[in-house]
Tab-separated table of C-alpha atoms and ligand atoms in Angstrom:
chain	number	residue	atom	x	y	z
A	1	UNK	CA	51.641	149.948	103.760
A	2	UNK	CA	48.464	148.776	105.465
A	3	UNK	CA	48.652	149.036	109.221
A	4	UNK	CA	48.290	145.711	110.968
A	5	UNK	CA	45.816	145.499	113.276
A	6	UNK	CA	46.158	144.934	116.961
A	7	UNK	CA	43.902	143.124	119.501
A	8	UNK	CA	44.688	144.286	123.426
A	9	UNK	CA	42.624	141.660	125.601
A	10	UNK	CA	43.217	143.763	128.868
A	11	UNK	CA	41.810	141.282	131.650
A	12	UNK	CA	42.416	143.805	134.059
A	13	UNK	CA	42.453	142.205	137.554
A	14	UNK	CA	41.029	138.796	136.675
A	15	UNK	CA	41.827	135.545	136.297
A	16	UNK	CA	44.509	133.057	138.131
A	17	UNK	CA	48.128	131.209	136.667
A	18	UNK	CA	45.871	128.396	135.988
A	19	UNK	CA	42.719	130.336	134.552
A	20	UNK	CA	45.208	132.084	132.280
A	21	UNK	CA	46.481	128.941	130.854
A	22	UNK	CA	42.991	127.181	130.602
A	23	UNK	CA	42.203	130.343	128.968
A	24	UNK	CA	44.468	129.898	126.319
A	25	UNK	CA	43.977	126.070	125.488
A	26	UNK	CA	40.460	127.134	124.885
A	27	UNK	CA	41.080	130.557	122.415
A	28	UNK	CA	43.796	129.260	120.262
A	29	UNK	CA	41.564	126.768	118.649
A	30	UNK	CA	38.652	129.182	118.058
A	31	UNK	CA	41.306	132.288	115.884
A	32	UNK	CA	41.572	131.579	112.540
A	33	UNK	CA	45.623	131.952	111.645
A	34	UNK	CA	45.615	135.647	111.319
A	35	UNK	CA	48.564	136.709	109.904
A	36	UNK	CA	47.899	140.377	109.128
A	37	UNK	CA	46.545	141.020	112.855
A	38	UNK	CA	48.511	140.495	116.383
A	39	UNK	CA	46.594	139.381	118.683
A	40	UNK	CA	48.259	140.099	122.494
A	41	UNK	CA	47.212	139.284	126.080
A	42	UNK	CA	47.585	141.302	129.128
A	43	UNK	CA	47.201	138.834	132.229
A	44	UNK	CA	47.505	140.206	135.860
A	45	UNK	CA	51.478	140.494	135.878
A	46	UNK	CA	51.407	136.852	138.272
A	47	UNK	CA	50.035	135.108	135.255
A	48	UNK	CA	52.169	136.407	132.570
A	49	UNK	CA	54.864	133.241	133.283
A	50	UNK	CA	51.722	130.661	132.611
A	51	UNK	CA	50.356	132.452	130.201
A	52	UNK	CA	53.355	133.216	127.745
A	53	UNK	CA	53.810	129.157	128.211
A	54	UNK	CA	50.590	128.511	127.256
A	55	UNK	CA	51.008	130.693	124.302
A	56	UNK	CA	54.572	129.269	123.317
A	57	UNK	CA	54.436	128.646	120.162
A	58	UNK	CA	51.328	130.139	118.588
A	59	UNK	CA	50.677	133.482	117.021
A	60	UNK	CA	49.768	134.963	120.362
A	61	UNK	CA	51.634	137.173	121.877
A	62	UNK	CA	51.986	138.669	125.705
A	63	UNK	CA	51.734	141.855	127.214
A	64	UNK	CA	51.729	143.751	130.766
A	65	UNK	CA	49.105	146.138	132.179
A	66	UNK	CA	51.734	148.370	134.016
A	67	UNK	CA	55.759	149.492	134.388
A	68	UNK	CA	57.708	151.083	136.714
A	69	UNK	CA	59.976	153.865	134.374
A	70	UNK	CA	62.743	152.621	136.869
A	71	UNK	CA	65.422	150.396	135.982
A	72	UNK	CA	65.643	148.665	139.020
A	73	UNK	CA	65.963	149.505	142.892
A	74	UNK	CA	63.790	150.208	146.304
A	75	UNK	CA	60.569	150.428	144.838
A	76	UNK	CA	58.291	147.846	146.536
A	77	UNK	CA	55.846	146.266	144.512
A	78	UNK	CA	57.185	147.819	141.372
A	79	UNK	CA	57.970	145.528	137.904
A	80	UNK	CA	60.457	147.058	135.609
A	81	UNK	CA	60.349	146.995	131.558
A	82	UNK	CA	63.819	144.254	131.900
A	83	UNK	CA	61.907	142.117	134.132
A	84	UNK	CA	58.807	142.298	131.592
A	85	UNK	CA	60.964	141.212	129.080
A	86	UNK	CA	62.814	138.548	130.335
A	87	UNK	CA	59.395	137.040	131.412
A	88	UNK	CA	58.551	136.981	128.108
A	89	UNK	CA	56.460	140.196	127.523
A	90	UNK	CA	56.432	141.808	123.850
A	91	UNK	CA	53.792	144.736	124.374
A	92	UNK	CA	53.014	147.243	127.575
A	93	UNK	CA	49.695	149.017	128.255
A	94	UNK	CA	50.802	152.702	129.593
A	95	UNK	CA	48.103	155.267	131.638
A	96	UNK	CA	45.248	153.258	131.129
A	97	UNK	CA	42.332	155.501	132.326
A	98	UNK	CA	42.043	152.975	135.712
A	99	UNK	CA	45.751	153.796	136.747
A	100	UNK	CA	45.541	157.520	135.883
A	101	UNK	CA	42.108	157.547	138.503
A	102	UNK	CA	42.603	154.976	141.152
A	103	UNK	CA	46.378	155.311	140.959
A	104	UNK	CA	47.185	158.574	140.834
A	105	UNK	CA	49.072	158.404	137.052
A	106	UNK	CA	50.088	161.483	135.940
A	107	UNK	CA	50.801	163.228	132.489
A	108	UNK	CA	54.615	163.098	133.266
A	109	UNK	CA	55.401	159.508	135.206
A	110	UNK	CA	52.851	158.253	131.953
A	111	UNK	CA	56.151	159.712	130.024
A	112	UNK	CA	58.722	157.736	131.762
A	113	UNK	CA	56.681	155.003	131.403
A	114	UNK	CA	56.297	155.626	128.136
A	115	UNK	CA	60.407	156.380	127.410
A	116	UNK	CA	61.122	153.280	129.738
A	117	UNK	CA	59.138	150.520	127.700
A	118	UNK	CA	60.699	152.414	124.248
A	119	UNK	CA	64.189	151.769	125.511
A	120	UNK	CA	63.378	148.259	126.624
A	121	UNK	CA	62.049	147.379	123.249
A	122	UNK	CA	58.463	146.716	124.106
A	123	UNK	CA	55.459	147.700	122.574
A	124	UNK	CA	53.323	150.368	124.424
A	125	UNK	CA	50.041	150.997	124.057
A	126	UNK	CA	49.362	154.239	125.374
A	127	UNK	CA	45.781	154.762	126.427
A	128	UNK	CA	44.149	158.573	126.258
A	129	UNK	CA	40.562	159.185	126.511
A	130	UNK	CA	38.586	161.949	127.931
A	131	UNK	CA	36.205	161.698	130.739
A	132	UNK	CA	32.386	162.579	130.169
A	133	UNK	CA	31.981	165.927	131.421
A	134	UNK	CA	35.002	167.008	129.019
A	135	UNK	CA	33.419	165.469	126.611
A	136	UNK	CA	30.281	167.316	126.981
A	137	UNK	CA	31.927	170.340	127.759
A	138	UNK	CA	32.995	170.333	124.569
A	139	UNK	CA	37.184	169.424	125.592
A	140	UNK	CA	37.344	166.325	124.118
A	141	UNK	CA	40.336	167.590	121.476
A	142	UNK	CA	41.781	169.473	123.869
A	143	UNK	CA	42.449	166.568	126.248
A	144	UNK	CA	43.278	164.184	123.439
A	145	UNK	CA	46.008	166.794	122.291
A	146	UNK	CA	46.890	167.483	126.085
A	147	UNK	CA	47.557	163.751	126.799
A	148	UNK	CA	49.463	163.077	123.907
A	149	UNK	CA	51.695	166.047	124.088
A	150	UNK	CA	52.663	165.496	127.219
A	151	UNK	CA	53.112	161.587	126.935
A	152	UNK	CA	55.292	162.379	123.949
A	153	UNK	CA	57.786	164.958	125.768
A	154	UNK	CA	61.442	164.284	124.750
A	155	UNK	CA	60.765	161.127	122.670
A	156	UNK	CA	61.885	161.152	119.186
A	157	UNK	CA	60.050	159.505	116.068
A	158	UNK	CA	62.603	157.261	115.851
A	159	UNK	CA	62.338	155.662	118.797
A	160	UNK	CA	58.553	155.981	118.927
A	161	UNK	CA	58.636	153.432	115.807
A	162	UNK	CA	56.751	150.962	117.899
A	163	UNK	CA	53.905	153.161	120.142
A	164	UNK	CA	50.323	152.517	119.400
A	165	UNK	CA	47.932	154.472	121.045
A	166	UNK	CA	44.096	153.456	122.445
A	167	UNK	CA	41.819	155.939	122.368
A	168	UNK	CA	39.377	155.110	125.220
A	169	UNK	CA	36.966	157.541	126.324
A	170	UNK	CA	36.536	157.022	130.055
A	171	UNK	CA	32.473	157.047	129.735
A	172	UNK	CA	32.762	154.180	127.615
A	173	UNK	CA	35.433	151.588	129.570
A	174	UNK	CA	33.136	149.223	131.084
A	175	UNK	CA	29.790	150.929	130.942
A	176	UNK	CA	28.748	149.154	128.016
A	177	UNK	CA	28.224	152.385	126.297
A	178	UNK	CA	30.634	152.344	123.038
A	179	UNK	CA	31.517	155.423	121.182
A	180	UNK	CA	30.099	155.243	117.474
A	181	UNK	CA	32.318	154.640	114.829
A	182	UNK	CA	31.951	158.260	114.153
A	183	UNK	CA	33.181	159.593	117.171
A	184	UNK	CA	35.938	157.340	117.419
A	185	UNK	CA	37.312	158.436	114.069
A	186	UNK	CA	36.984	161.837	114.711
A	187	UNK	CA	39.201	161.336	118.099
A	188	UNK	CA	41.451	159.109	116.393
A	189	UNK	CA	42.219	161.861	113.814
A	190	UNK	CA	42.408	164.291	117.048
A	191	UNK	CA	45.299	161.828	117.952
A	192	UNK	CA	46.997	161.342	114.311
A	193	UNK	CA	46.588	165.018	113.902
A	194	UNK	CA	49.132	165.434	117.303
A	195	UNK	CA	51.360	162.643	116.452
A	196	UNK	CA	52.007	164.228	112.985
A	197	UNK	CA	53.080	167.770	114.752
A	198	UNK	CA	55.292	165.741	116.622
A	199	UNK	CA	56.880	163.347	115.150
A	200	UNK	CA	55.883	163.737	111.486
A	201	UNK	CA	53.792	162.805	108.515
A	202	UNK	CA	55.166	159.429	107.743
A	203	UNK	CA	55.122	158.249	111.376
A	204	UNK	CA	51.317	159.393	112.248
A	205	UNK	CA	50.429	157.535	108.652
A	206	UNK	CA	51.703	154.350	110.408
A	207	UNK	CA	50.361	154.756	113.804
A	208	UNK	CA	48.160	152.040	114.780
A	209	UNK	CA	45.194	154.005	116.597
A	210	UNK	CA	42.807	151.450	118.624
A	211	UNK	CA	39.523	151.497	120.025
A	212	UNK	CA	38.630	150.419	123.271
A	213	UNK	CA	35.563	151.225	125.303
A	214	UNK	CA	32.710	148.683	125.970
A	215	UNK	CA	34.000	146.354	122.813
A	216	UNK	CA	31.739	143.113	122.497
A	217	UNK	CA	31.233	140.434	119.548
A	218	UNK	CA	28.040	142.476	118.514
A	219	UNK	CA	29.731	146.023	117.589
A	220	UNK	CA	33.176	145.094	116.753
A	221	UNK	CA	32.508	144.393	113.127
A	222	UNK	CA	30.879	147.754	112.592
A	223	UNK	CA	34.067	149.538	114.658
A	224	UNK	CA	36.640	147.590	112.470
A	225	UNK	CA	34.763	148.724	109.650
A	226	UNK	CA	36.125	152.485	109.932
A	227	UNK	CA	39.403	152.441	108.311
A	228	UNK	CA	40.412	155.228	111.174
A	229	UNK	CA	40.369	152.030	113.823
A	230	UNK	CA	43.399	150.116	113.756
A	231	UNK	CA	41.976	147.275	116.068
A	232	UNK	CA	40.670	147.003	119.691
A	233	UNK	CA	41.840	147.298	123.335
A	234	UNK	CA	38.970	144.407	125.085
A	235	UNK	CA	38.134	144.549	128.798
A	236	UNK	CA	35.032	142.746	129.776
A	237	UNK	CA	34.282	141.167	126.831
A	238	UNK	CA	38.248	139.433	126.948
A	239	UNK	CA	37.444	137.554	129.392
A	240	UNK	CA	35.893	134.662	128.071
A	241	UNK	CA	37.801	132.756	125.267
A	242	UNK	CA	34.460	132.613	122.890
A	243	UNK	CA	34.034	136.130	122.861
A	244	UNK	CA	37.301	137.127	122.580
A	245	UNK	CA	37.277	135.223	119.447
A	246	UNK	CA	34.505	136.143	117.818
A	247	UNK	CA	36.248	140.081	118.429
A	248	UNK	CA	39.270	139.131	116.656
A	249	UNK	CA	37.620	137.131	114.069
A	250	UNK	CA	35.290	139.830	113.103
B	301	PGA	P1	35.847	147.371	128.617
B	301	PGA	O1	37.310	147.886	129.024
B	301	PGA	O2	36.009	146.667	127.281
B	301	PGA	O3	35.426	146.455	129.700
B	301	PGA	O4	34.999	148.581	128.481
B	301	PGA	C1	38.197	148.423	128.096
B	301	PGA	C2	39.479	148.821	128.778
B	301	PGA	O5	39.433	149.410	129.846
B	301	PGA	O6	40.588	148.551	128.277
């Protein structure tokens, strides 16, 4: 079965309630009906109710940048995967390169994270890259493997079923350098390579693997081209409702 492909618009920490919604009223007429791609938002967690009302409805669907792996309790500022759901999330991005540096994510709490959006239901999308001096120290496998295995400790593949992964190499996120189709593959086969020692053949054959890393309108078509990129994870260039579109459409 084909794997269907996934667009992560990952506005980061931009955009108001009302920009969110505005934002919407202008995408949804610009996507084609795409029914063999999801196409999901993740608004600042304060815009997620406007924006899943704006998006009532329509093929899009909502997401949240972060989770606390708690279920509930004294954990100021913390949202947990329940309240995510109830607001009407579907999808979760977990150790996005920006949490693991400025926020001090680690290996393990990316695991609870990880277990904590399974057992809620959502979708994660885990995010693993390596930085550029692994890279050109020649550690880019290494990491990939290192990330995954520990993200994946004491989760089985059947309650995996859900997790896609974005492979984002940290020299690429907002640099406007993007990693050639080339290299991506290769990592993303890094990455199906792990997820097949760990939970099997038939799951890493269905694990949607996406790209993210300085994706604009102008290279998307040639990075959807390699049949080892299951779809995108957009910062910068998800920010504007034109552009966006033109991504997904590509
Ligand atoms: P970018 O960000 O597209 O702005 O490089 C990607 C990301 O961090 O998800």
């Amino acid at each position: 079965m084909p794997r269907t492909r996934l667009f992560a618009a990952n506005w980061k920490m931009h955009k108001t309630p009302a920009q969110a919604s505005h934002f919407v009223r202008d995408f949804l007429p610009l996507i084609s009906n795409h029914a063999d791609r999801e196409i999901v938002l993740f608004p600042p967690a304060i815009c997620i109710p406007a924006t899943v009302e704006a998006a009532k409805r329509s093929q899009l669907h909502v997401g949240a940048q972060n989770l606390c792996w708690e279920k509930a309790g004294a954990f100021t500022g913390e949202i947990s995967a329940a309240m995510l759901v109830a607001a009407g999330c579907t999808h979760v991005i977990i150790g996005h390169s920006e949490r693991r540096q400025y926020f001090g994510e680690t290996d393990a709490m990316v695991n609870k994270k990880l277990k904590a959006a399974l057992e809620s239901r959502l979708t994660p999308i885990l995010c693993v890259g390596e930085a550029l001096q692994e890279r050109e120290a020649g550690d880019t496998d290494d990491v990939l493997r290192r990330q995954c295995t520990e993200a994946f400790r004491e989760i089985s593949a059947v309650s995996a079923a859900k997790l896609a992964i974005a492979y984002e190499p940290v020299w690429a996120i907002g640099t406007g350098k993007t990693a050639t189709p080339e290299m991506a593959a290769a990592a993303h086969e890094t990455i199906r390579a792990e997820a097949a020692d760990v939970f099997g053949n038939k799951f890493s054959k269905g694990l949607r693997i996406l790209y993210g890393g300085s994706v604009r309108p102008d290279n998307a078509g040639e990075l959807m081209a390699e049949s080892e990129i299951d779809g995108a994870l957009i910062g910068g260039a998800s920010l504007e409702a034109k552009s966006l579109a033109a991504i997904v459409n590509s």
